[in-house]
Amino acid sequence: MQIYHCKGIHIDGIVSCVPEIKIDNESALKNLYGDDARLIIDSTGIKTRYIAKSGTTSSDLCIACAQKLLCGTHTSPEEIGGVIFVTFTPDRLMPFNASLAQEKLGLSKEIPAFDISLACSGYSYGMYVASLFAKSSGKKVLLLDGDIQSAYVSEYDKSTVPVMADAGSATLISPSSSEDEWVFTFYTDGSQRDALIIPSGGTKSPFKEEDLEFQDYKENGKRRNIDIYMDGFSVFKFVAMDVSKWLMKFLNEVGDSSESLNAFVPHQANMYMIKKLAKKLNFTWDRTWQSGDAVGNSASATIPVTIALNANEKLNKTQNNRILMSGFGGGLSASAGIITLDTNAFYQFFQYTENDKDMPIKEG
Amino acid sequence: MENFFELAAEIFEVKPEEITMDTVFREEIEDFSSLMGFSLIVMMEDEYGVKVSVEEFLKCKTIGDLYRKCVQE
């Protein structure tokens, strides 16, 4: 197992948001599942989800988060030495989202700005890469992570509709004199790339008119080739077997355990899956931070959303808080990191409205 | 067999003595869900080395049907 070490990095703050439309899952699922809607919610644990209004983008959400983050941490745009955007649902295929962030946030032109295209495993990747840039440049790095999955979810698909949601986030990573060591590890099984896939629209299968037509997949519902397909069982098995064993190995290799860490922050795939995963890793449910029940599964942004929602209340004020975070999904891919969260850092969670779009940055 | 019942009961969120070989789990287990079904399949592979496809699993009606897959194959 390859472990990636990083020292002298600090998280100044994490701001996350959910978009405009709140969905009550029970009434939403009545159309798809009839009387079984309640059972689906009881089993996935996802009671409400948030999705974006048509036209609201992942950059809208993340840039709004970044504006609040810069303000809340008293950081001026000139201090930012890089911007990294994790998303698989960018505003456009070209150019990349980070270029929008550079312009809208008024960041220097002489900084690295790029996207990382990963789904649910993206946040730890982003954190690791941002840490390397911060460490080697001595400058603060802005990590944006958000997706508008709803644009690619068929409203008739029984596997994706009950869980999938949208969200955005911004994390500010800065170089510091801290001796805390962060560790990361990564896992990819490309043989299972068809388990979570948007079949049409890439160069492998350019758009055709018929891709816009709904196909009937019987008990799984209907979807178009431009929608996300999820083989729920394969993803479940990947997490329950591969990811759980790989995470146990990671903890073992770095000499950590549920006792030595303050919390487990898993990707909020669904509450059933993460409960099982937490149990395997010996984390009590109380020390497993959650947000999926209230806001849904928004791909890689679920980790920063969960931190922003829980940190102020759950971080131990008297000690250094070390957490295990792990994302897993499309690829199939997984990533994990053990990082330190500072009680005094800036954490904020909010619901995005149109008024948040293109707000000028106010010094806090 | 005891071990199998314990593992299955944990997935069904019931006590082992509440289930028997004849329990028709989809009907008799309260709030049985497809995620519980996935858990059963994973448990059978993880603990007994038996790979069961979703289609094969759907043909199993009772806990005994599942158990026999684990001991026969």
Short mmCIF file of C-alpha atoms in Angstrom, two decimals:
data_model
loop_
_atom_site.label_atom_id
_atom_site.label_comp_id
_atom_site.label_asym_id
_atom_site.label_seq_id
_atom_site.Cartn_x
_atom_site.Cartn_y
_atom_site.Cartn_z
CA MET A 1 0.00 0.00 0.00
CA GLN A 2 1.37 3.37 -1.02
CA ILE A 3 1.01 6.07 1.64
CA TYR A 4 1.41 9.76 0.76
CA HIS A 5 2.69 11.98 3.56
CA CYS A 6 2.30 15.71 3.94
CA LYS A 7 3.41 18.00 6.76
CA GLY A 8 3.14 21.71 7.52
CA ILE A 9 -0.37 22.26 6.16
CA HIS A 10 -3.36 23.86 7.83
CA ILE A 11 -7.04 24.12 6.89
CA ASP A 12 -8.09 27.73 7.52
CA GLY A 13 -11.72 27.08 6.78
CA ILE A 14 -14.37 25.06 4.95
CA VAL A 15 -17.60 26.57 3.62
CA SER A 16 -20.24 24.44 1.93
CA CYS A 17 -23.67 24.99 0.48
CA VAL A 18 -26.67 23.24 -0.94
CA PRO A 19 -28.60 24.73 -3.87
CA GLU A 20 -32.04 26.31 -4.11
CA ILE A 21 -34.52 23.43 -4.28
CA LYS A 22 -35.25 21.31 -1.22
CA ILE A 23 -36.83 17.95 -1.97
CA ASP A 24 -38.82 15.96 0.53
CA ASN A 25 -37.80 12.47 -0.50
CA GLU A 26 -40.97 10.73 0.61
CA SER A 27 -43.29 12.75 -1.56
CA ALA A 28 -40.77 12.82 -4.42
CA LEU A 29 -40.39 9.04 -4.41
CA LYS A 30 -44.14 8.33 -4.36
CA ASN A 31 -44.20 8.67 -8.17
CA LEU A 32 -41.43 6.12 -8.61
CA TYR A 33 -42.08 3.71 -5.79
CA GLY A 34 -45.72 4.17 -4.77
CA ASP A 35 -46.33 2.82 -1.28
CA ASP A 36 -42.73 1.56 -1.04
CA ALA A 37 -41.40 5.13 -0.91
CA ARG A 38 -41.29 5.04 2.90
CA LEU A 39 -39.34 1.76 2.85
CA ILE A 40 -36.77 3.21 0.45
CA ILE A 41 -36.24 6.21 2.70
CA ASP A 42 -36.01 4.04 5.81
CA SER A 43 -33.38 1.90 4.12
CA THR A 44 -31.23 4.63 2.53
CA GLY A 45 -31.75 7.05 5.43
CA ILE A 46 -31.92 10.00 3.04
CA LYS A 47 -34.93 12.08 4.02
CA THR A 48 -34.30 15.30 2.17
CA ARG A 49 -32.12 16.29 -0.78
CA TYR A 50 -31.24 19.56 -2.45
CA ILE A 51 -30.99 20.11 -6.18
CA ALA A 52 -30.11 23.13 -8.26
CA LYS A 53 -32.46 25.25 -10.33
CA SER A 54 -31.89 24.69 -14.02
CA GLY A 55 -28.91 26.82 -15.06
CA THR A 56 -27.27 26.99 -11.62
CA THR A 57 -23.81 25.48 -11.99
CA SER A 58 -21.16 23.83 -9.85
CA SER A 59 -19.05 26.99 -10.23
CA ASP A 60 -21.95 29.17 -8.98
CA LEU A 61 -22.17 27.12 -5.78
CA CYS A 62 -18.43 26.82 -5.18
CA ILE A 63 -17.63 30.43 -5.97
CA ALA A 64 -20.36 31.57 -3.55
CA CYS A 65 -18.75 29.32 -0.92
CA ALA A 66 -15.29 30.72 -1.71
CA GLN A 67 -16.54 34.30 -1.31
CA LYS A 68 -17.88 33.53 2.16
CA LEU A 69 -14.71 31.61 3.00
CA LEU A 70 -12.34 34.42 1.99
CA CYS A 71 -14.49 36.84 3.94
CA GLY A 72 -14.75 34.59 7.02
CA THR A 73 -11.01 33.89 7.12
CA HIS A 74 -10.05 37.54 6.37
CA THR A 75 -8.16 36.44 3.30
CA SER A 76 -7.70 38.75 0.36
CA PRO A 77 -7.77 37.32 -3.19
CA GLU A 78 -4.10 38.33 -3.67
CA GLU A 79 -3.06 35.85 -0.99
CA ILE A 80 -4.37 32.90 -3.00
CA GLY A 81 -1.59 31.03 -4.79
CA GLY A 82 -3.68 28.41 -6.58
CA VAL A 83 -7.20 27.21 -7.27
CA ILE A 84 -8.17 23.59 -7.82
CA PHE A 85 -11.70 22.61 -8.80
CA VAL A 86 -12.91 19.05 -8.23
CA THR A 87 -15.98 18.31 -10.33
CA PHE A 88 -17.26 15.86 -12.91
CA THR A 89 -20.13 18.20 -13.82
CA PRO A 90 -18.34 21.39 -14.91
CA ASP A 91 -20.23 24.38 -16.29
CA ARG A 92 -18.90 23.53 -19.72
CA LEU A 93 -16.68 20.83 -21.19
CA MET A 94 -14.32 23.62 -22.18
CA PRO A 95 -12.96 25.72 -20.57
CA PHE A 96 -12.43 24.27 -17.11
CA ASN A 97 -14.23 25.63 -14.02
CA ALA A 98 -11.11 26.85 -12.20
CA SER A 99 -10.62 29.54 -14.85
CA LEU A 100 -14.03 30.97 -13.94
CA ALA A 101 -13.09 30.93 -10.28
CA GLN A 102 -9.83 32.76 -11.03
CA GLU A 103 -11.70 35.55 -12.76
CA LYS A 104 -14.79 35.80 -10.54
CA LEU A 105 -12.84 35.72 -7.28
CA GLY A 106 -10.30 38.23 -8.60
CA LEU A 107 -7.36 35.91 -8.09
CA SER A 108 -3.91 36.53 -9.49
CA LYS A 109 -3.38 35.49 -13.11
CA GLU A 110 -0.06 33.93 -12.21
CA ILE A 111 -1.39 30.95 -10.30
CA PRO A 112 -2.05 27.30 -11.10
CA ALA A 113 -5.77 26.90 -11.84
CA PHE A 114 -7.13 23.56 -12.97
CA ASP A 115 -9.92 21.02 -12.56
CA ILE A 116 -9.77 17.47 -11.30
CA SER A 117 -12.40 15.25 -12.89
CA LEU A 118 -13.40 12.73 -10.27
CA ALA A 119 -16.76 11.77 -8.81
CA CYS A 120 -17.32 10.70 -5.20
CA SER A 121 -13.65 10.00 -4.44
CA GLY A 122 -12.55 13.52 -5.40
CA TYR A 123 -12.16 15.43 -2.15
CA SER A 124 -9.14 13.64 -0.66
CA TYR A 125 -7.43 13.83 -4.06
CA GLY A 126 -8.11 17.55 -4.16
CA MET A 127 -6.90 17.99 -0.60
CA TYR A 128 -3.67 16.13 -1.28
CA VAL A 129 -2.89 18.01 -4.50
CA ALA A 130 -3.80 21.36 -2.91
CA SER A 131 -1.52 20.54 0.02
CA LEU A 132 1.40 19.86 -2.31
CA PHE A 133 0.89 23.20 -4.07
CA ALA A 134 0.55 25.07 -0.77
CA LYS A 135 3.63 23.40 0.64
CA SER A 136 5.84 23.94 -2.39
CA SER A 137 4.75 27.54 -3.08
CA GLY A 138 4.34 28.77 0.48
CA LYS A 139 0.99 30.24 -0.62
CA LYS A 140 -2.62 29.53 0.29
CA VAL A 141 -4.57 27.28 -2.06
CA LEU A 142 -8.30 27.30 -2.66
CA LEU A 143 -9.88 23.89 -3.15
CA LEU A 144 -13.34 24.04 -4.71
CA ASP A 145 -15.42 20.88 -4.88
CA GLY A 146 -18.97 20.68 -6.14
CA ASP A 147 -21.32 18.98 -8.56
CA ILE A 148 -24.71 19.43 -10.17
CA GLN A 149 -25.56 15.76 -10.52
CA SER A 150 -29.27 16.51 -10.94
CA ALA A 151 -28.56 17.66 -14.51
CA TYR A 152 -27.58 14.05 -15.28
CA VAL A 153 -30.15 12.16 -13.20
CA SER A 154 -33.19 10.68 -14.92
CA GLU A 155 -36.26 11.48 -12.84
CA TYR A 156 -37.48 7.94 -13.55
CA ASP A 157 -34.33 6.09 -12.42
CA LYS A 158 -34.95 4.03 -9.30
CA SER A 159 -31.29 3.75 -8.26
CA THR A 160 -30.12 7.34 -8.61
CA VAL A 161 -33.17 9.46 -7.76
CA PRO A 162 -33.53 8.38 -4.10
CA VAL A 163 -29.99 9.46 -3.18
CA MET A 164 -28.41 11.89 -5.63
CA ALA A 165 -28.17 15.59 -4.85
CA ASP A 166 -26.14 18.73 -5.63
CA ALA A 167 -23.78 20.78 -3.47
CA GLY A 168 -20.76 23.05 -3.54
CA SER A 169 -17.83 23.74 -1.23
CA ALA A 170 -14.66 25.73 -0.76
CA THR A 171 -11.69 24.78 1.43
CA LEU A 172 -8.78 27.05 2.20
CA ILE A 173 -5.46 25.27 2.68
CA SER A 174 -2.44 27.19 3.87
CA PRO A 175 1.19 26.40 4.60
CA SER A 176 1.95 26.39 8.33
CA SER A 177 4.65 25.55 10.80
CA SER A 178 2.51 22.72 12.18
CA GLU A 179 4.27 19.42 12.74
CA ASP A 180 1.04 17.48 12.21
CA GLU A 181 1.48 14.90 9.53
CA TRP A 182 -1.35 14.18 7.12
CA VAL A 183 -1.48 10.87 5.28
CA PHE A 184 -3.38 9.89 2.16
CA THR A 185 -3.93 6.78 0.11
CA PHE A 186 -5.76 6.01 -3.12
CA TYR A 187 -7.47 3.03 -4.76
CA THR A 188 -8.72 2.44 -8.31
CA ASP A 189 -10.45 -0.51 -9.96
CA GLY A 190 -10.92 0.51 -13.58
CA SER A 191 -12.36 -2.87 -14.49
CA GLN A 192 -15.56 -1.66 -12.82
CA ARG A 193 -15.80 1.66 -14.63
CA ASP A 194 -19.18 0.71 -16.12
CA ALA A 195 -20.74 0.51 -12.64
CA LEU A 196 -21.16 4.29 -12.52
CA ILE A 197 -21.24 5.82 -15.95
CA ILE A 198 -22.77 8.42 -18.24
CA PRO A 199 -22.84 6.33 -21.43
CA SER A 200 -23.19 9.04 -24.04
CA GLY A 201 -21.68 12.45 -24.71
CA GLY A 202 -17.94 11.76 -24.61
CA THR A 203 -15.74 11.07 -27.61
CA LYS A 204 -16.31 7.33 -27.13
CA SER A 205 -19.98 7.77 -27.92
CA PRO A 206 -20.72 11.24 -29.28
CA PHE A 207 -24.27 12.57 -28.84
CA LYS A 208 -26.88 11.14 -31.13
CA GLU A 209 -30.49 12.21 -31.29
CA GLU A 210 -31.69 8.91 -29.85
CA ASP A 211 -29.58 9.47 -26.71
CA LEU A 212 -32.26 11.94 -25.66
CA GLU A 213 -34.95 9.27 -25.68
CA PHE A 214 -35.88 7.45 -22.49
CA GLN A 215 -35.18 3.71 -22.52
CA ASP A 216 -37.25 1.39 -20.35
CA TYR A 217 -35.14 -0.70 -17.98
CA LYS A 218 -38.19 -2.34 -16.37
CA GLU A 219 -37.85 -2.60 -12.59
CA ASN A 220 -34.95 -0.11 -12.62
CA GLY A 221 -37.04 2.59 -14.25
CA LYS A 222 -36.27 4.67 -17.31
CA ARG A 223 -33.26 6.72 -18.29
CA ARG A 224 -31.53 8.27 -21.29
CA ASN A 225 -27.98 7.59 -22.45
CA ILE A 226 -27.05 11.07 -21.30
CA ASP A 227 -28.08 10.24 -17.72
CA ILE A 228 -26.00 8.68 -14.94
CA TYR A 229 -26.30 4.90 -14.76
CA MET A 230 -25.51 3.30 -11.43
CA ASP A 231 -25.18 -0.44 -10.86
CA GLY A 232 -26.18 -0.18 -7.21
CA PHE A 233 -25.09 -3.68 -6.28
CA SER A 234 -21.59 -3.35 -7.77
CA VAL A 235 -21.03 -0.05 -5.99
CA PHE A 236 -22.37 -1.49 -2.74
CA LYS A 237 -20.12 -4.52 -3.02
CA PHE A 238 -17.11 -2.34 -3.85
CA VAL A 239 -17.63 -0.36 -0.65
CA ALA A 240 -18.63 -3.27 1.59
CA MET A 241 -15.77 -5.53 0.48
CA ASP A 242 -12.92 -3.65 -1.23
CA VAL A 243 -13.10 -0.22 0.39
CA SER A 244 -13.73 -1.48 3.92
CA LYS A 245 -10.74 -3.85 3.82
CA TRP A 246 -8.55 -1.24 2.15
CA LEU A 247 -9.43 1.33 4.83
CA MET A 248 -8.67 -1.15 7.61
CA LYS A 249 -5.31 -1.80 5.96
CA PHE A 250 -4.67 1.96 5.70
CA LEU A 251 -5.38 2.50 9.41
CA ASN A 252 -3.16 -0.42 10.26
CA GLU A 253 -0.28 0.77 8.04
CA VAL A 254 -0.25 4.26 9.53
CA GLY A 255 -0.71 2.99 13.09
CA ASP A 256 -4.10 4.57 13.65
CA SER A 257 -7.46 3.19 14.71
CA SER A 258 -10.92 4.36 15.66
CA GLU A 259 -9.53 5.03 19.15
CA SER A 260 -6.69 7.29 18.03
CA LEU A 261 -8.89 9.37 15.72
CA ASN A 262 -11.64 11.81 16.67
CA ALA A 263 -14.06 11.09 13.87
CA PHE A 264 -14.77 9.27 10.64
CA VAL A 265 -16.09 11.45 7.82
CA PRO A 266 -17.22 9.16 5.01
CA HIS A 267 -18.66 10.11 1.65
CA GLN A 268 -22.42 10.13 2.26
CA ALA A 269 -23.30 7.45 -0.32
CA ASN A 270 -26.37 6.51 1.70
CA MET A 271 -26.76 6.17 5.43
CA TYR A 272 -27.08 2.37 5.38
CA MET A 273 -23.79 1.89 3.55
CA ILE A 274 -21.82 4.27 5.72
CA LYS A 275 -23.27 2.80 8.90
CA LYS A 276 -21.99 -0.62 7.81
CA LEU A 277 -18.62 0.83 6.84
CA ALA A 278 -18.25 2.72 10.14
CA LYS A 279 -19.07 -0.45 12.06
CA LYS A 280 -16.39 -2.41 10.22
CA LEU A 281 -13.87 0.27 11.10
CA ASN A 282 -15.07 0.32 14.73
CA PHE A 283 -16.31 3.89 14.66
CA THR A 284 -19.46 4.42 16.69
CA TRP A 285 -22.31 6.09 14.81
CA ASP A 286 -21.89 9.07 17.11
CA ARG A 287 -18.30 9.58 15.94
CA THR A 288 -19.27 9.05 12.30
CA TRP A 289 -20.18 12.48 10.99
CA GLN A 290 -23.31 12.64 8.89
CA SER A 291 -25.11 14.98 6.52
CA GLY A 292 -26.59 12.68 3.87
CA ASP A 293 -29.82 12.15 5.80
CA ALA A 294 -30.57 15.87 5.56
CA VAL A 295 -28.99 16.94 2.26
CA GLY A 296 -28.46 13.79 0.18
CA ASN A 297 -25.49 12.38 -1.71
CA SER A 298 -23.83 15.18 -3.68
CA ALA A 299 -20.76 13.19 -4.93
CA SER A 300 -17.33 14.36 -3.70
CA ALA A 301 -18.72 17.47 -1.99
CA THR A 302 -20.36 15.32 0.69
CA ILE A 303 -17.15 15.34 2.76
CA PRO A 304 -16.70 19.14 2.94
CA VAL A 305 -20.48 19.49 3.39
CA THR A 306 -20.36 17.05 6.30
CA ILE A 307 -17.39 18.82 7.89
CA ALA A 308 -18.96 22.26 7.49
CA LEU A 309 -22.20 21.00 9.04
CA ASN A 310 -20.62 19.20 12.00
CA ALA A 311 -17.31 20.85 12.85
CA ASN A 312 -18.50 23.72 15.04
CA GLU A 313 -20.54 21.38 17.21
CA LYS A 314 -18.45 18.22 17.22
CA LEU A 315 -14.80 19.21 17.20
CA ASN A 316 -13.09 18.68 20.52
CA LYS A 317 -12.13 22.15 21.73
CA THR A 318 -9.29 21.00 23.96
CA GLN A 319 -7.25 18.87 21.62
CA ASN A 320 -6.03 18.44 18.09
CA ASN A 321 -8.77 16.80 16.06
CA ARG A 322 -7.57 14.12 13.68
CA ILE A 323 -10.18 12.67 11.37
CA LEU A 324 -10.32 9.91 8.80
CA MET A 325 -12.10 10.96 5.62
CA SER A 326 -12.86 8.68 2.70
CA GLY A 327 -14.70 9.02 -0.59
CA PHE A 328 -15.66 6.19 -2.94
CA GLY A 329 -17.60 5.87 -6.16
CA GLY A 330 -17.26 6.31 -9.93
CA GLY A 331 -14.14 4.76 -11.42
CA LEU A 332 -14.54 2.71 -9.38
CA SER A 333 -12.30 4.77 -7.21
CA ALA A 334 -11.65 5.49 -3.56
CA SER A 335 -9.44 7.89 -1.66
CA ALA A 336 -8.75 8.45 2.00
CA GLY A 337 -6.89 10.88 4.19
CA ILE A 338 -6.13 11.38 7.84
CA ILE A 339 -6.04 15.13 8.38
CA THR A 340 -6.19 17.59 11.25
CA LEU A 341 -9.12 19.93 11.73
CA ASP A 342 -8.58 23.07 13.77
CA THR A 343 -11.35 24.07 16.17
CA ASN A 344 -10.56 27.71 15.47
CA ALA A 345 -10.84 27.43 11.71
CA PHE A 346 -13.83 28.93 9.90
CA TYR A 347 -16.70 26.52 9.17
CA GLN A 348 -19.94 27.57 7.57
CA PHE A 349 -22.87 25.88 5.84
CA PHE A 350 -25.65 27.68 3.98
CA GLN A 351 -28.32 27.33 1.34
CA TYR A 352 -27.42 29.06 -1.91
CA THR A 353 -29.87 31.50 -3.43
CA GLU A 354 -29.66 33.55 -6.59
CA ASN A 355 -28.58 36.51 -4.46
CA ASP A 356 -25.32 34.67 -3.73
CA LYS A 357 -24.36 34.64 -7.39
CA ASP A 358 -21.45 36.92 -8.21
CA MET A 359 -21.52 38.72 -4.87
CA PRO A 360 -18.52 41.00 -4.45
CA ILE A 361 -16.00 39.85 -1.87
CA LYS A 362 -16.32 41.84 1.32
CA GLU A 363 -13.40 41.89 3.70
CA GLY A 364 -14.75 40.29 6.85
CA MET B 1 -25.04 -22.93 10.90
CA GLU B 2 -25.16 -20.88 14.10
CA ASN B 3 -22.64 -18.47 12.64
CA PHE B 4 -24.74 -18.07 9.49
CA PHE B 5 -27.84 -17.31 11.54
CA GLU B 6 -25.96 -14.76 13.60
CA LEU B 7 -24.65 -12.99 10.52
CA ALA B 8 -28.02 -13.05 8.79
CA ALA B 9 -29.82 -11.84 11.93
CA GLU B 10 -27.41 -8.94 12.22
CA ILE B 11 -28.24 -7.90 8.65
CA PHE B 12 -31.99 -8.28 9.29
CA GLU B 13 -31.57 -6.35 12.54
CA VAL B 14 -33.31 -9.10 14.55
CA LYS B 15 -32.18 -11.66 17.16
CA PRO B 16 -30.86 -14.97 15.77
CA GLU B 17 -33.65 -16.87 17.53
CA GLU B 18 -36.23 -14.85 15.61
CA ILE B 19 -35.29 -16.50 12.31
CA THR B 20 -35.39 -20.12 11.12
CA MET B 21 -34.51 -22.01 7.95
CA ASP B 22 -38.10 -21.53 6.82
CA THR B 23 -38.27 -17.77 7.30
CA VAL B 24 -39.42 -16.21 4.02
CA PHE B 25 -37.25 -13.17 4.55
CA ARG B 26 -38.73 -10.80 1.99
CA GLU B 27 -42.16 -11.21 3.57
CA GLU B 28 -41.42 -11.93 7.21
CA ILE B 29 -38.58 -9.55 7.97
CA GLU B 30 -39.94 -6.15 8.80
CA ASP B 31 -38.61 -3.43 6.49
CA PHE B 32 -36.61 -5.85 4.37
CA SER B 33 -34.88 -3.72 1.73
CA SER B 34 -32.75 -4.25 -1.34
CA LEU B 35 -29.79 -2.88 0.64
CA MET B 36 -30.27 -5.69 3.17
CA GLY B 37 -30.33 -8.05 0.21
CA PHE B 38 -27.01 -6.63 -1.03
CA SER B 39 -25.60 -7.10 2.47
CA LEU B 40 -26.64 -10.76 2.47
CA ILE B 41 -24.94 -11.38 -0.88
CA VAL B 42 -21.76 -9.66 0.31
CA MET B 43 -21.82 -11.62 3.59
CA MET B 44 -22.14 -14.91 1.67
CA GLU B 45 -19.11 -14.07 -0.46
CA ASP B 46 -17.08 -12.58 2.36
CA GLU B 47 -17.69 -15.27 4.96
CA TYR B 48 -18.31 -18.38 2.82
CA GLY B 49 -16.52 -17.57 -0.43
CA VAL B 50 -19.73 -18.11 -2.40
CA LYS B 51 -20.38 -15.71 -5.24
CA VAL B 52 -24.12 -15.26 -5.74
CA SER B 53 -25.45 -13.05 -8.51
CA VAL B 54 -28.36 -10.71 -7.87
CA GLU B 55 -30.49 -12.92 -10.17
CA GLU B 56 -29.67 -16.07 -8.19
CA PHE B 57 -30.30 -14.24 -4.96
CA LEU B 58 -33.75 -13.15 -6.15
CA LYS B 59 -34.66 -16.84 -6.63
CA CYS B 60 -33.93 -17.56 -2.95
CA LYS B 61 -37.10 -17.34 -0.88
CA THR B 62 -36.15 -18.63 2.56
CA ILE B 63 -33.13 -18.28 4.81
CA GLY B 64 -32.59 -22.00 4.21
CA ASP B 65 -32.25 -21.32 0.46
CA LEU B 66 -29.44 -18.89 1.24
CA TYR B 67 -27.78 -21.20 3.75
CA ARG B 68 -27.77 -24.14 1.33
CA LYS B 69 -25.91 -22.02 -1.23
CA CYS B 70 -23.20 -21.41 1.34
CA VAL B 71 -22.71 -25.04 2.32
CA GLN B 72 -23.21 -26.72 -1.05
CA GLU B 73 -21.20 -24.67 -3.48
#
